[in-house]
Short mmCIF file of N, CA, C and O in Angstrom, two decimals:
data_model
loop_
_atom_site.label_atom_id
_atom_site.label_comp_id
_atom_site.label_asym_id
_atom_site.label_seq_id
_atom_site.Cartn_x
_atom_site.Cartn_y
_atom_site.Cartn_z
N MET A 1406 79.80 -71.61 -29.11
CA MET A 1406 80.72 -70.77 -28.41
C MET A 1406 80.39 -70.87 -26.91
O MET A 1406 79.25 -70.70 -26.51
N ALA A 1407 81.39 -71.11 -26.10
CA ALA A 1407 81.18 -71.26 -24.66
C ALA A 1407 81.34 -69.92 -23.95
O ALA A 1407 82.21 -69.13 -24.31
N ASN A 1408 80.51 -69.70 -22.98
CA ASN A 1408 80.62 -68.48 -22.17
C ASN A 1408 81.50 -68.77 -20.96
O ASN A 1408 81.18 -69.64 -20.15
N ALA A 1409 82.56 -68.04 -20.84
CA ALA A 1409 83.47 -68.22 -19.71
C ALA A 1409 83.29 -67.05 -18.74
O ALA A 1409 83.37 -65.90 -19.14
N THR A 1410 83.03 -67.37 -17.52
CA THR A 1410 82.92 -66.32 -16.51
C THR A 1410 83.95 -66.59 -15.42
O THR A 1410 84.26 -67.74 -15.11
N TYR A 1411 84.43 -65.52 -14.88
CA TYR A 1411 85.41 -65.62 -13.81
C TYR A 1411 84.70 -65.30 -12.50
O TYR A 1411 84.17 -64.21 -12.32
N ALA A 1412 84.65 -66.24 -11.61
CA ALA A 1412 84.01 -66.05 -10.32
C ALA A 1412 85.05 -66.29 -9.23
O ALA A 1412 85.28 -67.42 -8.81
N PRO A 1413 85.71 -65.21 -8.79
CA PRO A 1413 86.73 -65.40 -7.75
C PRO A 1413 86.09 -65.81 -6.43
O PRO A 1413 84.96 -65.43 -6.12
N GLU A 1414 86.82 -66.60 -5.69
CA GLU A 1414 86.33 -67.04 -4.40
C GLU A 1414 86.66 -65.96 -3.36
O GLU A 1414 87.81 -65.62 -3.16
N ILE A 1415 85.63 -65.43 -2.75
CA ILE A 1415 85.81 -64.34 -1.79
C ILE A 1415 85.56 -64.88 -0.40
O ILE A 1415 84.53 -65.49 -0.13
N THR A 1416 86.53 -64.66 0.46
CA THR A 1416 86.35 -65.04 1.86
C THR A 1416 86.32 -63.76 2.69
O THR A 1416 87.22 -62.93 2.63
N VAL A 1417 85.26 -63.57 3.42
CA VAL A 1417 85.08 -62.39 4.24
C VAL A 1417 85.40 -62.77 5.68
O VAL A 1417 84.84 -63.70 6.24
N THR A 1418 86.34 -62.02 6.27
CA THR A 1418 86.67 -62.26 7.67
C THR A 1418 86.08 -61.13 8.50
O THR A 1418 86.32 -59.95 8.23
N PRO A 1419 85.30 -61.46 9.50
CA PRO A 1419 84.69 -60.40 10.32
C PRO A 1419 85.73 -59.70 11.19
O PRO A 1419 86.75 -60.27 11.57
N ILE A 1420 85.48 -58.43 11.46
CA ILE A 1420 86.37 -57.65 12.32
C ILE A 1420 85.93 -57.88 13.76
O ILE A 1420 84.77 -57.64 14.10
N PRO A 1421 86.84 -58.33 14.61
CA PRO A 1421 86.45 -58.55 16.01
C PRO A 1421 86.08 -57.23 16.69
O PRO A 1421 86.68 -56.19 16.45
N VAL A 1422 85.06 -57.28 17.55
CA VAL A 1422 84.59 -56.08 18.23
C VAL A 1422 85.69 -55.49 19.10
O VAL A 1422 85.81 -54.28 19.25
N GLY A 1423 86.54 -56.34 19.65
CA GLY A 1423 87.64 -55.86 20.49
C GLY A 1423 88.61 -54.97 19.74
O GLY A 1423 89.23 -54.08 20.34
N GLN A 1424 88.76 -55.17 18.46
CA GLN A 1424 89.64 -54.31 17.66
C GLN A 1424 88.91 -53.07 17.15
O GLN A 1424 89.52 -52.05 16.90
N LEU A 1425 87.61 -53.16 17.00
CA LEU A 1425 86.84 -52.05 16.47
C LEU A 1425 86.45 -51.05 17.56
O LEU A 1425 86.37 -49.85 17.31
N LEU A 1426 86.24 -51.51 18.76
CA LEU A 1426 85.75 -50.67 19.85
C LEU A 1426 86.65 -49.47 20.17
O LEU A 1426 86.13 -48.35 20.30
N PRO A 1427 87.97 -49.62 20.28
CA PRO A 1427 88.79 -48.43 20.56
C PRO A 1427 88.68 -47.35 19.48
O PRO A 1427 88.65 -46.16 19.79
N TRP A 1428 88.59 -47.75 18.23
CA TRP A 1428 88.47 -46.78 17.15
C TRP A 1428 87.10 -46.11 17.18
O TRP A 1428 86.98 -44.91 16.88
N ALA A 1429 86.05 -46.86 17.53
CA ALA A 1429 84.72 -46.28 17.63
C ALA A 1429 84.65 -45.26 18.78
O ALA A 1429 84.06 -44.19 18.64
N VAL A 1430 85.29 -45.57 19.91
CA VAL A 1430 85.32 -44.64 21.03
C VAL A 1430 86.10 -43.39 20.66
O VAL A 1430 85.68 -42.26 20.93
N PHE A 1431 87.24 -43.56 20.00
CA PHE A 1431 88.05 -42.43 19.57
C PHE A 1431 87.28 -41.54 18.60
O PHE A 1431 87.26 -40.31 18.73
N GLY A 1432 86.61 -42.13 17.63
CA GLY A 1432 85.81 -41.36 16.67
C GLY A 1432 84.66 -40.64 17.35
O GLY A 1432 84.35 -39.49 17.02
N GLY A 1433 84.02 -41.31 18.31
CA GLY A 1433 82.94 -40.68 19.05
C GLY A 1433 83.41 -39.48 19.85
O GLY A 1433 82.73 -38.45 19.90
N LEU A 1434 84.58 -39.60 20.48
CA LEU A 1434 85.13 -38.47 21.23
C LEU A 1434 85.48 -37.30 20.32
O LEU A 1434 85.25 -36.14 20.67
N LEU A 1435 86.02 -37.60 19.15
CA LEU A 1435 86.32 -36.53 18.19
C LEU A 1435 85.05 -35.82 17.74
O LEU A 1435 85.02 -34.59 17.62
N MET A 1436 83.99 -36.59 17.50
CA MET A 1436 82.72 -35.98 17.09
C MET A 1436 82.12 -35.13 18.21
O MET A 1436 81.60 -34.05 17.95
N LEU A 1437 82.22 -35.60 19.45
CA LEU A 1437 81.71 -34.81 20.58
C LEU A 1437 82.48 -33.51 20.73
O LEU A 1437 81.90 -32.45 21.01
N MET A 1438 83.80 -33.57 20.56
CA MET A 1438 84.61 -32.35 20.62
C MET A 1438 84.22 -31.39 19.51
O MET A 1438 84.12 -30.17 19.74
N ALA A 1439 84.02 -31.91 18.31
CA ALA A 1439 83.63 -31.04 17.18
C ALA A 1439 82.28 -30.40 17.44
O ALA A 1439 82.10 -29.20 17.20
N ILE A 1440 81.32 -31.17 17.95
CA ILE A 1440 80.00 -30.61 18.24
C ILE A 1440 80.11 -29.54 19.33
O ILE A 1440 79.45 -28.50 19.27
N TYR A 1441 80.94 -29.79 20.33
CA TYR A 1441 81.10 -28.79 21.39
C TYR A 1441 81.67 -27.50 20.82
O TYR A 1441 81.15 -26.41 21.07
N PHE A 1442 82.75 -27.59 20.06
CA PHE A 1442 83.39 -26.37 19.56
C PHE A 1442 82.52 -25.63 18.56
O PHE A 1442 82.53 -24.41 18.51
N VAL A 1443 81.73 -26.35 17.78
CA VAL A 1443 80.85 -25.67 16.83
C VAL A 1443 79.61 -25.15 17.53
O VAL A 1443 79.14 -24.05 17.24
N GLY A 1444 79.07 -25.89 18.49
CA GLY A 1444 77.78 -25.53 19.04
C GLY A 1444 77.79 -24.81 20.36
O GLY A 1444 76.85 -24.09 20.66
N ALA A 1445 78.82 -24.97 21.20
CA ALA A 1445 78.72 -24.43 22.55
C ALA A 1445 79.92 -23.60 22.98
O ALA A 1445 79.88 -23.05 24.06
N GLU A 1446 80.95 -23.50 22.21
CA GLU A 1446 82.15 -22.74 22.62
C GLU A 1446 81.88 -21.26 22.44
O GLU A 1446 82.29 -20.63 21.47
N GLU A 1447 81.12 -20.73 23.39
CA GLU A 1447 80.78 -19.31 23.32
C GLU A 1447 80.14 -18.91 24.65
O GLU A 1447 79.41 -19.67 25.26
N GLY A 1448 80.44 -17.75 25.12
CA GLY A 1448 79.78 -17.21 26.29
C GLY A 1448 80.12 -17.91 27.59
O GLY A 1448 81.29 -18.18 27.87
N ALA A 1449 79.10 -18.24 28.36
CA ALA A 1449 79.29 -18.80 29.70
C ALA A 1449 79.89 -20.20 29.67
O ALA A 1449 80.54 -20.62 30.62
N THR A 1450 79.68 -20.95 28.60
CA THR A 1450 80.21 -22.32 28.53
C THR A 1450 81.58 -22.39 27.88
O THR A 1450 82.07 -23.48 27.59
N SER A 1451 82.20 -21.27 27.65
CA SER A 1451 83.48 -21.23 26.93
C SER A 1451 84.62 -21.78 27.78
O SER A 1451 84.80 -21.40 28.94
N LEU A 1452 85.38 -22.68 27.22
CA LEU A 1452 86.58 -23.21 27.87
C LEU A 1452 87.81 -22.41 27.50
O LEU A 1452 88.79 -22.37 28.23
N ILE A 1453 87.78 -21.78 26.34
CA ILE A 1453 88.92 -21.03 25.83
C ILE A 1453 88.51 -19.56 25.78
O ILE A 1453 87.51 -19.20 25.16
N SER A 1454 89.30 -18.70 26.43
CA SER A 1454 88.94 -17.28 26.44
C SER A 1454 89.19 -16.66 25.07
O SER A 1454 90.03 -17.11 24.30
N GLY A 1455 88.43 -15.63 24.78
CA GLY A 1455 88.57 -14.96 23.49
C GLY A 1455 87.55 -15.46 22.51
O GLY A 1455 86.75 -16.36 22.78
N MET A 1456 87.55 -14.88 21.33
CA MET A 1456 86.58 -15.21 20.30
C MET A 1456 87.19 -15.95 19.12
O MET A 1456 86.55 -16.11 18.09
N GLU A 1457 88.44 -16.42 19.25
CA GLU A 1457 89.11 -17.05 18.11
C GLU A 1457 88.41 -18.33 17.67
O GLU A 1457 88.20 -18.56 16.48
N VAL A 1458 88.06 -19.18 18.61
CA VAL A 1458 87.39 -20.44 18.26
C VAL A 1458 86.03 -20.16 17.67
O VAL A 1458 85.64 -20.75 16.66
N HIS A 1459 85.30 -19.22 18.25
CA HIS A 1459 83.97 -18.88 17.74
C HIS A 1459 84.07 -18.38 16.29
O HIS A 1459 83.29 -18.80 15.44
N GLU A 1460 85.00 -17.51 16.03
CA GLU A 1460 85.13 -16.98 14.67
C GLU A 1460 85.62 -18.05 13.69
O GLU A 1460 85.23 -18.03 12.53
N PHE A 1461 86.41 -19.00 14.16
CA PHE A 1461 86.92 -20.06 13.30
C PHE A 1461 85.79 -20.98 12.84
O PHE A 1461 85.76 -21.43 11.71
N VAL A 1462 84.83 -21.27 13.73
CA VAL A 1462 83.75 -22.19 13.40
C VAL A 1462 82.43 -21.47 13.11
O VAL A 1462 81.38 -22.09 13.04
N HIS A 1463 82.48 -20.15 12.92
CA HIS A 1463 81.28 -19.35 12.77
C HIS A 1463 80.39 -19.81 11.60
O HIS A 1463 79.18 -19.97 11.77
N ASP A 1464 80.94 -20.00 10.44
CA ASP A 1464 80.14 -20.40 9.29
C ASP A 1464 79.58 -21.81 9.45
O ASP A 1464 78.44 -22.08 9.07
N GLY A 1465 80.38 -22.70 10.03
CA GLY A 1465 79.88 -24.05 10.30
C GLY A 1465 78.74 -24.03 11.30
O GLY A 1465 77.80 -24.81 11.21
N ARG A 1466 78.82 -23.12 12.25
CA ARG A 1466 77.76 -22.97 13.25
C ARG A 1466 76.43 -22.61 12.56
O ARG A 1466 75.40 -23.18 12.85
N HIS A 1467 76.46 -21.66 11.64
CA HIS A 1467 75.24 -21.28 10.93
C HIS A 1467 74.78 -22.41 10.00
O HIS A 1467 73.59 -22.65 9.87
N LEU A 1468 75.71 -23.08 9.35
CA LEU A 1468 75.37 -24.16 8.44
C LEU A 1468 74.64 -25.28 9.16
O LEU A 1468 73.70 -25.87 8.65
N LEU A 1469 75.04 -25.58 10.39
CA LEU A 1469 74.42 -26.64 11.16
C LEU A 1469 73.21 -26.18 11.96
O LEU A 1469 72.58 -26.99 12.63
N GLY A 1470 72.88 -24.91 11.90
CA GLY A 1470 71.68 -24.41 12.52
C GLY A 1470 71.83 -23.97 13.97
O GLY A 1470 70.84 -23.80 14.67
N PHE A 1471 73.05 -23.79 14.45
CA PHE A 1471 73.27 -23.29 15.81
C PHE A 1471 73.17 -21.76 15.79
O PHE A 1471 73.85 -21.11 15.02
N PRO A 1472 72.35 -21.20 16.66
CA PRO A 1472 72.30 -19.73 16.74
C PRO A 1472 73.52 -19.20 17.46
O PRO A 1472 74.02 -19.83 18.38
N CYS A 1473 74.01 -18.06 17.03
CA CYS A 1473 75.14 -17.48 17.73
C CYS A 1473 75.07 -15.98 17.88
O CYS A 1473 75.93 -15.39 18.50
N HIS A 1474 74.09 -15.32 17.33
CA HIS A 1474 73.94 -13.91 17.60
C HIS A 1474 72.50 -13.62 17.90
O HIS A 1474 71.61 -14.13 17.44
#
């Protein structure tokens, strides 16, 4: 009895850095904004007046270890 195996030919094409770089910058900016709103949007460094943003990210702030009270 012969053993038949299927071995598809896989060609991997690299992603050019020029196409990846804008998405990496965009993702990095989104992460920086998220870190700011979770970690620093309160008190003297607040860009948005009121406590709405602070209360919205309050549990995430404690989960990530940022003190807020």
